[in-house]
Amino acid sequence: MMTVKEVSELTGVSIRTLRYYDEIGLLPPADHTEGGYRLYDDTALERLQQILLFRELEFPLKNIVQIMSSPDFDRKKALEQQLELLELKKQRLEYLIAFARGIKLIGVRAVDFSAFDRSKLDEYAQRAKEQWGDTPEYKELNEKERSRTPEEEQELIERFMGLFAELGELKNGSPESEEAQALVKKLQDFITEHFYTCTDKILSGLGKMYEGGGEIAENIDITGGRGTAKFVSEAIAAFCSRK
């Protein structure tokens, strides 16, 4: 048996959090001392590992309680699903690394890698999860990413960012020009071929995202020069309005 303090020191989970998990019925202790202090056995520690995996995958506490309290809860099956989700997070991280390397390789100034710290990665992953969820496009993206080596991914991102560099060369002109519109079509076709089926509706959404700020817009501006993200957004809007 381990005390709540010992479990906290072993796992890095605060005593306050462990107490809260007990209060909401998520992680009850195995026993208590005569003085009323919580005690945890190996079964409780295994349950805590499961909880921490769910938390790592950004499951809300209320959902974890529901899942683990269900009579149908299968620990082995849950672990398999968690592994699959962790693989997806790993692929996303590898994608971001390749993305940053691609920007660096095409001759622009180096990316500030502080933008890719843990908090930013979590924010990026959450936005992707909220935007794509369980859509066919998200599944298609993951399938195509699995089939590529890191070297192929790096080369692909270099080519992808090269399209923004080309659009950046036109940013002082009209986003409705034939040249700009041709590059938007090229961008759409590239996304469809290598990432996911980029319909006009999805393309329009991407255009709005590029203008919305954040790391993606910043990296586009790094590649094509300040104002490129806004120009690309306007060119995409013009392209989609013609359909």
PDB file of C-alpha atoms in Angstrom:
ATOM      1  CA  MET A   1       0.000   0.000   0.000  1.00  0.00           C
ATOM      2  CA  MET A   2       1.130   3.546  -0.716  1.00  0.00           C
ATOM      3  CA  THR A   3       0.077   6.785   0.904  1.00  0.00           C
ATOM      4  CA  VAL A   4      -1.321   9.654  -1.152  1.00  0.00           C
ATOM      5  CA  LYS A   5       1.990  11.484  -0.704  1.00  0.00           C
ATOM      6  CA  GLU A   6       3.973   8.506  -2.006  1.00  0.00           C
ATOM      7  CA  VAL A   7       1.650   8.127  -5.011  1.00  0.00           C
ATOM      8  CA  SER A   8       2.032  11.841  -5.738  1.00  0.00           C
ATOM      9  CA  GLU A   9       5.821  11.604  -5.633  1.00  0.00           C
ATOM     10  CA  LEU A  10       5.818   8.492  -7.836  1.00  0.00           C
ATOM     11  CA  THR A  11       3.430   9.758 -10.505  1.00  0.00           C
ATOM     12  CA  GLY A  12       3.837  13.526 -10.457  1.00  0.00           C
ATOM     13  CA  VAL A  13       0.106  13.943  -9.825  1.00  0.00           C
ATOM     14  CA  SER A  14      -0.511  16.457  -7.062  1.00  0.00           C
ATOM     15  CA  ILE A  15      -2.037  15.390  -3.757  1.00  0.00           C
ATOM     16  CA  ARG A  16      -4.837  17.862  -4.352  1.00  0.00           C
ATOM     17  CA  THR A  17      -5.635  16.245  -7.709  1.00  0.00           C
ATOM     18  CA  LEU A  18      -5.607  12.738  -6.225  1.00  0.00           C
ATOM     19  CA  ARG A  19      -8.029  13.873  -3.544  1.00  0.00           C
ATOM     20  CA  TYR A  20     -10.264  15.420  -6.186  1.00  0.00           C
ATOM     21  CA  TYR A  21     -10.232  12.200  -8.225  1.00  0.00           C
ATOM     22  CA  ASP A  22     -11.467  10.413  -5.096  1.00  0.00           C
ATOM     23  CA  GLU A  23     -14.191  13.007  -4.472  1.00  0.00           C
ATOM     24  CA  ILE A  24     -15.664  12.606  -7.956  1.00  0.00           C
ATOM     25  CA  GLY A  25     -15.500   8.813  -7.812  1.00  0.00           C
ATOM     26  CA  LEU A  26     -12.773   8.509 -10.433  1.00  0.00           C
ATOM     27  CA  LEU A  27      -9.982   7.066  -8.283  1.00  0.00           C
ATOM     28  CA  PRO A  28     -11.112   5.851  -4.873  1.00  0.00           C
ATOM     29  CA  PRO A  29      -8.292   4.640  -2.600  1.00  0.00           C
ATOM     30  CA  ALA A  30      -8.035   0.940  -1.803  1.00  0.00           C
ATOM     31  CA  ASP A  31      -8.181   1.602   1.924  1.00  0.00           C
ATOM     32  CA  HIS A  32      -7.621   4.159   4.666  1.00  0.00           C
ATOM     33  CA  THR A  33      -5.344   4.264   7.669  1.00  0.00           C
ATOM     34  CA  GLU A  34      -6.767   4.411  11.163  1.00  0.00           C
ATOM     35  CA  GLY A  35      -6.214   8.153  10.972  1.00  0.00           C
ATOM     36  CA  GLY A  36      -8.316   8.384   7.797  1.00  0.00           C
ATOM     37  CA  TYR A  37      -5.455   8.823   5.315  1.00  0.00           C
ATOM     38  CA  ARG A  38      -5.893   7.366   1.815  1.00  0.00           C
ATOM     39  CA  LEU A  39      -3.978   4.228   0.804  1.00  0.00           C
ATOM     40  CA  TYR A  40      -3.485   2.965  -2.755  1.00  0.00           C
ATOM     41  CA  ASP A  41      -2.676  -0.544  -3.984  1.00  0.00           C
ATOM     42  CA  ASP A  42      -1.404  -1.779  -7.357  1.00  0.00           C
ATOM     43  CA  THR A  43      -4.928  -1.956  -8.778  1.00  0.00           C
ATOM     44  CA  ALA A  44      -5.490   1.710  -7.931  1.00  0.00           C
ATOM     45  CA  LEU A  45      -2.157   2.625  -9.531  1.00  0.00           C
ATOM     46  CA  GLU A  46      -3.129   0.764 -12.702  1.00  0.00           C
ATOM     47  CA  ARG A  47      -6.390   2.695 -12.757  1.00  0.00           C
ATOM     48  CA  LEU A  48      -4.444   5.932 -12.315  1.00  0.00           C
ATOM     49  CA  GLN A  49      -2.274   5.028 -15.311  1.00  0.00           C
ATOM     50  CA  GLN A  50      -5.430   4.582 -17.373  1.00  0.00           C
ATOM     51  CA  ILE A  51      -6.755   7.954 -16.185  1.00  0.00           C
ATOM     52  CA  LEU A  52      -3.500   9.714 -17.068  1.00  0.00           C
ATOM     53  CA  LEU A  53      -3.580   8.236 -20.567  1.00  0.00           C
ATOM     54  CA  PHE A  54      -7.106   9.538 -21.068  1.00  0.00           C
ATOM     55  CA  ARG A  55      -6.011  12.949 -19.764  1.00  0.00           C
ATOM     56  CA  GLU A  56      -3.045  12.951 -22.138  1.00  0.00           C
ATOM     57  CA  LEU A  57      -5.541  12.397 -24.946  1.00  0.00           C
ATOM     58  CA  GLU A  58      -7.506  15.451 -23.772  1.00  0.00           C
ATOM     59  CA  PHE A  59     -10.582  13.606 -22.513  1.00  0.00           C
ATOM     60  CA  PRO A  60     -12.608  15.752 -20.074  1.00  0.00           C
ATOM     61  CA  LEU A  61     -12.751  14.372 -16.546  1.00  0.00           C
ATOM     62  CA  LYS A  62     -16.519  13.909 -16.694  1.00  0.00           C
ATOM     63  CA  ASN A  63     -16.115  11.690 -19.766  1.00  0.00           C
ATOM     64  CA  ILE A  64     -13.359   9.663 -18.110  1.00  0.00           C
ATOM     65  CA  VAL A  65     -15.617   9.057 -15.111  1.00  0.00           C
ATOM     66  CA  GLN A  66     -18.416   7.881 -17.407  1.00  0.00           C
ATOM     67  CA  ILE A  67     -16.124   5.619 -19.430  1.00  0.00           C
ATOM     68  CA  MET A  68     -14.348   3.984 -16.511  1.00  0.00           C
ATOM     69  CA  SER A  69     -17.507   3.625 -14.434  1.00  0.00           C
ATOM     70  CA  SER A  70     -19.358   1.823 -17.202  1.00  0.00           C
ATOM     71  CA  PRO A  71     -19.996  -1.895 -16.567  1.00  0.00           C
ATOM     72  CA  ASP A  72     -18.875  -2.477 -20.164  1.00  0.00           C
ATOM     73  CA  PHE A  73     -15.486  -0.836 -19.610  1.00  0.00           C
ATOM     74  CA  ASP A  74     -12.766  -3.081 -21.031  1.00  0.00           C
ATOM     75  CA  ARG A  75      -9.338  -2.019 -19.826  1.00  0.00           C
ATOM     76  CA  LYS A  76      -7.489  -3.960 -22.541  1.00  0.00           C
ATOM     77  CA  LYS A  77      -9.666  -2.573 -25.335  1.00  0.00           C
ATOM     78  CA  ALA A  78      -9.369   0.951 -23.913  1.00  0.00           C
ATOM     79  CA  LEU A  79      -5.588   0.631 -23.868  1.00  0.00           C
ATOM     80  CA  GLU A  80      -5.573  -0.447 -27.526  1.00  0.00           C
ATOM     81  CA  GLN A  81      -7.698   2.579 -28.457  1.00  0.00           C
ATOM     82  CA  GLN A  82      -5.446   4.866 -26.435  1.00  0.00           C
ATOM     83  CA  LEU A  83      -2.410   3.519 -28.265  1.00  0.00           C
ATOM     84  CA  GLU A  84      -4.064   4.293 -31.603  1.00  0.00           C
ATOM     85  CA  LEU A  85      -4.834   7.849 -30.491  1.00  0.00           C
ATOM     86  CA  LEU A  86      -1.297   8.328 -29.195  1.00  0.00           C
ATOM     87  CA  GLU A  87       0.026   7.178 -32.570  1.00  0.00           C
ATOM     88  CA  LEU A  88      -2.087   9.888 -34.195  1.00  0.00           C
ATOM     89  CA  LYS A  89      -0.605  12.482 -31.836  1.00  0.00           C
ATOM     90  CA  LYS A  90       2.877  11.175 -32.651  1.00  0.00           C
ATOM     91  CA  GLN A  91       2.191  11.532 -36.371  1.00  0.00           C
ATOM     92  CA  ARG A  92       0.952  15.070 -35.839  1.00  0.00           C
ATOM     93  CA  LEU A  93       4.133  15.951 -33.958  1.00  0.00           C
ATOM     94  CA  GLU A  94       6.277  14.434 -36.702  1.00  0.00           C
ATOM     95  CA  TYR A  95       4.254  16.433 -39.230  1.00  0.00           C
ATOM     96  CA  LEU A  96       4.958  19.666 -37.342  1.00  0.00           C
ATOM     97  CA  ILE A  97       8.676  18.875 -37.216  1.00  0.00           C
ATOM     98  CA  ALA A  98       8.730  18.199 -40.952  1.00  0.00           C
ATOM     99  CA  PHE A  99       6.679  21.354 -41.483  1.00  0.00           C
ATOM    100  CA  ALA A 100       9.260  23.469 -39.653  1.00  0.00           C
ATOM    101  CA  ARG A 101      12.168  21.823 -41.462  1.00  0.00           C
ATOM    102  CA  GLY A 102      10.453  22.396 -44.797  1.00  0.00           C
ATOM    103  CA  ILE A 103      10.146  26.102 -44.106  1.00  0.00           C
ATOM    104  CA  LYS A 104      13.799  26.311 -43.139  1.00  0.00           C
ATOM    105  CA  LEU A 105      14.947  24.415 -46.216  1.00  0.00           C
ATOM    106  CA  ILE A 106      13.272  26.657 -48.778  1.00  0.00           C
ATOM    107  CA  GLY A 107      15.563  29.549 -47.976  1.00  0.00           C
ATOM    108  CA  VAL A 108      13.486  31.758 -45.684  1.00  0.00           C
ATOM    109  CA  ARG A 109      14.517  32.917 -42.240  1.00  0.00           C
ATOM    110  CA  ALA A 110      14.521  30.199 -39.590  1.00  0.00           C
ATOM    111  CA  VAL A 111      11.329  29.500 -37.721  1.00  0.00           C
ATOM    112  CA  ASP A 112      11.202  30.463 -34.051  1.00  0.00           C
ATOM    113  CA  PHE A 113      10.961  26.990 -32.540  1.00  0.00           C
ATOM    114  CA  SER A 114       9.542  28.371 -29.292  1.00  0.00           C
ATOM    115  CA  ALA A 115       6.234  28.404 -31.192  1.00  0.00           C
ATOM    116  CA  PHE A 116       6.348  24.614 -31.146  1.00  0.00           C
ATOM    117  CA  ASP A 117       6.694  24.049 -27.398  1.00  0.00           C
ATOM    118  CA  ARG A 118       4.366  21.698 -25.517  1.00  0.00           C
ATOM    119  CA  SER A 119       1.623  24.237 -24.934  1.00  0.00           C
ATOM    120  CA  LYS A 120       1.528  25.208 -28.598  1.00  0.00           C
ATOM    121  CA  LEU A 121       1.466  21.585 -29.701  1.00  0.00           C
ATOM    122  CA  ASP A 122      -1.442  20.909 -27.375  1.00  0.00           C
ATOM    123  CA  GLU A 123      -3.259  23.966 -28.720  1.00  0.00           C
ATOM    124  CA  TYR A 124      -2.587  22.926 -32.330  1.00  0.00           C
ATOM    125  CA  ALA A 125      -3.772  19.368 -31.699  1.00  0.00           C
ATOM    126  CA  GLN A 126      -6.916  20.566 -29.954  1.00  0.00           C
ATOM    127  CA  ARG A 127      -7.773  22.939 -32.823  1.00  0.00           C
ATOM    128  CA  ALA A 128      -7.273  20.139 -35.332  1.00  0.00           C
ATOM    129  CA  LYS A 129      -9.430  17.820 -33.254  1.00  0.00           C
ATOM    130  CA  GLU A 130     -12.200  20.412 -32.951  1.00  0.00           C
ATOM    131  CA  GLN A 131     -12.082  21.291 -36.632  1.00  0.00           C
ATOM    132  CA  TRP A 132     -11.802  17.820 -38.144  1.00  0.00           C
ATOM    133  CA  GLY A 133     -13.051  15.413 -35.500  1.00  0.00           C
ATOM    134  CA  ASP A 134     -13.979  12.092 -37.035  1.00  0.00           C
ATOM    135  CA  THR A 135     -14.429  13.334 -40.586  1.00  0.00           C
ATOM    136  CA  PRO A 136     -13.473  11.375 -43.725  1.00  0.00           C
ATOM    137  CA  GLU A 137     -10.916  14.099 -44.516  1.00  0.00           C
ATOM    138  CA  TYR A 138      -9.166  13.598 -41.183  1.00  0.00           C
ATOM    139  CA  LYS A 139      -9.012   9.834 -41.735  1.00  0.00           C
ATOM    140  CA  GLU A 140      -7.742  10.336 -45.278  1.00  0.00           C
ATOM    141  CA  LEU A 141      -4.996  12.659 -44.010  1.00  0.00           C
ATOM    142  CA  ASN A 142      -3.837  10.107 -41.439  1.00  0.00           C
ATOM    143  CA  GLU A 143      -3.863   7.287 -43.981  1.00  0.00           C
ATOM    144  CA  LYS A 144      -1.712   9.237 -46.420  1.00  0.00           C
ATOM    145  CA  GLU A 145       0.682  10.336 -43.682  1.00  0.00           C
ATOM    146  CA  ARG A 146       1.182   6.721 -42.592  1.00  0.00           C
ATOM    147  CA  SER A 147       2.314   5.738 -46.096  1.00  0.00           C
ATOM    148  CA  ARG A 148       5.105   8.340 -46.211  1.00  0.00           C
ATOM    149  CA  THR A 149       8.593   8.223 -44.751  1.00  0.00           C
ATOM    150  CA  PRO A 150       9.873  11.220 -42.735  1.00  0.00           C
ATOM    151  CA  GLU A 151      12.088  12.130 -45.706  1.00  0.00           C
ATOM    152  CA  GLU A 152       9.132  12.055 -48.091  1.00  0.00           C
ATOM    153  CA  GLU A 153       7.078  14.098 -45.633  1.00  0.00           C
ATOM    154  CA  GLN A 154       9.819  16.699 -45.410  1.00  0.00           C
ATOM    155  CA  GLU A 155      10.102  16.965 -49.196  1.00  0.00           C
ATOM    156  CA  LEU A 156       6.311  17.230 -49.499  1.00  0.00           C
ATOM    157  CA  ILE A 157       6.071  20.067 -46.983  1.00  0.00           C
ATOM    158  CA  GLU A 158       8.879  21.876 -48.763  1.00  0.00           C
ATOM    159  CA  ARG A 159       6.884  21.697 -51.998  1.00  0.00           C
ATOM    160  CA  PHE A 160       3.674  22.706 -50.207  1.00  0.00           C
ATOM    161  CA  MET A 161       5.248  25.797 -48.653  1.00  0.00           C
ATOM    162  CA  GLY A 162       6.794  26.573 -52.013  1.00  0.00           C
ATOM    163  CA  LEU A 163       3.266  27.259 -53.307  1.00  0.00           C
ATOM    164  CA  PHE A 164       2.834  29.929 -50.624  1.00  0.00           C
ATOM    165  CA  ALA A 165       6.186  31.386 -51.623  1.00  0.00           C
ATOM    166  CA  GLU A 166       4.893  31.682 -55.209  1.00  0.00           C
ATOM    167  CA  LEU A 167       1.692  33.328 -53.993  1.00  0.00           C
ATOM    168  CA  GLY A 168       3.785  35.677 -51.869  1.00  0.00           C
ATOM    169  CA  GLU A 169       5.463  36.968 -55.012  1.00  0.00           C
ATOM    170  CA  LEU A 170       2.040  38.154 -56.212  1.00  0.00           C
ATOM    171  CA  LYS A 171       0.838  39.706 -52.941  1.00  0.00           C
ATOM    172  CA  ASN A 172       1.286  43.283 -54.177  1.00  0.00           C
ATOM    173  CA  GLY A 173      -1.077  42.615 -57.059  1.00  0.00           C
ATOM    174  CA  SER A 174      -4.719  41.607 -57.281  1.00  0.00           C
ATOM    175  CA  PRO A 175      -5.801  38.357 -55.582  1.00  0.00           C
ATOM    176  CA  GLU A 176      -8.305  37.990 -58.445  1.00  0.00           C
ATOM    177  CA  SER A 177      -5.627  37.975 -61.147  1.00  0.00           C
ATOM    178  CA  GLU A 178      -5.436  34.961 -63.447  1.00  0.00           C
ATOM    179  CA  GLU A 179      -1.986  34.095 -62.120  1.00  0.00           C
ATOM    180  CA  ALA A 180      -3.126  34.176 -58.491  1.00  0.00           C
ATOM    181  CA  GLN A 181      -6.240  32.149 -59.280  1.00  0.00           C
ATOM    182  CA  ALA A 182      -4.180  29.550 -61.135  1.00  0.00           C
ATOM    183  CA  LEU A 183      -1.950  29.159 -58.075  1.00  0.00           C
ATOM    184  CA  VAL A 184      -4.983  28.749 -55.813  1.00  0.00           C
ATOM    185  CA  LYS A 185      -6.192  25.923 -58.075  1.00  0.00           C
ATOM    186  CA  LYS A 186      -2.715  24.424 -57.913  1.00  0.00           C
ATOM    187  CA  LEU A 187      -2.821  24.653 -54.106  1.00  0.00           C
ATOM    188  CA  GLN A 188      -6.217  22.961 -53.983  1.00  0.00           C
ATOM    189  CA  ASP A 189      -5.074  20.143 -56.261  1.00  0.00           C
ATOM    190  CA  PHE A 190      -1.896  19.658 -54.233  1.00  0.00           C
ATOM    191  CA  ILE A 191      -3.849  19.314 -50.980  1.00  0.00           C
ATOM    192  CA  THR A 192      -6.228  16.826 -52.598  1.00  0.00           C
ATOM    193  CA  GLU A 193      -3.412  14.721 -53.988  1.00  0.00           C
ATOM    194  CA  HIS A 194      -1.223  14.589 -50.894  1.00  0.00           C
ATOM    195  CA  PHE A 195      -3.366  15.315 -47.822  1.00  0.00           C
ATOM    196  CA  TYR A 196      -7.161  15.006 -48.183  1.00  0.00           C
ATOM    197  CA  THR A 197      -9.898  15.752 -50.701  1.00  0.00           C
ATOM    198  CA  CYS A 198      -9.989  19.535 -50.745  1.00  0.00           C
ATOM    199  CA  THR A 199     -13.480  20.559 -51.839  1.00  0.00           C
ATOM    200  CA  ASP A 200     -14.318  24.211 -52.495  1.00  0.00           C
ATOM    201  CA  LYS A 201     -16.020  24.316 -49.085  1.00  0.00           C
ATOM    202  CA  ILE A 202     -12.905  23.025 -47.329  1.00  0.00           C
ATOM    203  CA  LEU A 203     -10.690  25.338 -49.364  1.00  0.00           C
ATOM    204  CA  SER A 204     -12.851  28.277 -48.321  1.00  0.00           C
ATOM    205  CA  GLY A 205     -12.483  27.242 -44.686  1.00  0.00           C
ATOM    206  CA  LEU A 206      -8.713  27.004 -45.066  1.00  0.00           C
ATOM    207  CA  GLY A 207      -8.639  30.497 -46.539  1.00  0.00           C
ATOM    208  CA  LYS A 208     -10.455  31.891 -43.518  1.00  0.00           C
ATOM    209  CA  MET A 209      -8.075  30.015 -41.213  1.00  0.00           C
ATOM    210  CA  TYR A 210      -5.023  31.430 -42.988  1.00  0.00           C
ATOM    211  CA  GLU A 211      -6.290  34.955 -42.367  1.00  0.00           C
ATOM    212  CA  GLY A 212      -7.247  34.183 -38.770  1.00  0.00           C
ATOM    213  CA  GLY A 213      -3.746  34.429 -37.349  1.00  0.00           C
ATOM    214  CA  GLY A 214      -1.852  31.886 -35.274  1.00  0.00           C
ATOM    215  CA  GLU A 215       1.101  29.684 -36.203  1.00  0.00           C
ATOM    216  CA  ILE A 216      -0.205  28.715 -39.628  1.00  0.00           C
ATOM    217  CA  ALA A 217      -0.671  32.301 -40.784  1.00  0.00           C
ATOM    218  CA  GLU A 218       2.678  33.295 -39.281  1.00  0.00           C
ATOM    219  CA  ASN A 219       4.504  30.500 -41.124  1.00  0.00           C
ATOM    220  CA  ILE A 220       2.838  31.448 -44.405  1.00  0.00           C
ATOM    221  CA  ASP A 221       4.014  35.033 -43.897  1.00  0.00           C
ATOM    222  CA  ILE A 222       7.506  33.784 -43.046  1.00  0.00           C
ATOM    223  CA  THR A 223       7.536  31.856 -46.308  1.00  0.00           C
ATOM    224  CA  GLY A 224       6.035  34.421 -48.666  1.00  0.00           C
ATOM    225  CA  GLY A 225       6.636  37.667 -46.803  1.00  0.00           C
ATOM    226  CA  ARG A 226       4.411  39.683 -44.501  1.00  0.00           C
ATOM    227  CA  GLY A 227       0.892  39.939 -45.882  1.00  0.00           C
ATOM    228  CA  THR A 228       1.006  36.635 -47.788  1.00  0.00           C
ATOM    229  CA  ALA A 229      -1.520  34.878 -45.543  1.00  0.00           C
ATOM    230  CA  LYS A 230      -4.032  37.690 -46.036  1.00  0.00           C
ATOM    231  CA  PHE A 231      -3.424  37.705 -49.785  1.00  0.00           C
ATOM    232  CA  VAL A 232      -3.858  33.924 -50.018  1.00  0.00           C
ATOM    233  CA  SER A 233      -7.097  34.172 -48.037  1.00  0.00           C
ATOM    234  CA  GLU A 234      -8.447  36.833 -50.403  1.00  0.00           C
ATOM    235  CA  ALA A 235      -7.345  34.850 -53.466  1.00  0.00           C
ATOM    236  CA  ILE A 236      -9.095  31.740 -52.156  1.00  0.00           C
ATOM    237  CA  ALA A 237     -12.260  33.718 -51.411  1.00  0.00           C
ATOM    238  CA  ALA A 238     -12.249  35.051 -54.967  1.00  0.00           C
ATOM    239  CA  PHE A 239     -11.636  31.551 -56.352  1.00  0.00           C
ATOM    240  CA  CYS A 240     -14.514  30.006 -54.391  1.00  0.00           C
ATOM    241  CA  SER A 241     -16.927  32.843 -55.192  1.00  0.00           C
ATOM    242  CA  ARG A 242     -16.617  32.072 -58.877  1.00  0.00           C
ATOM    243  CA  LYS A 243     -17.991  28.552 -58.423  1.00  0.00           C
TER     244      LYS A 243
END
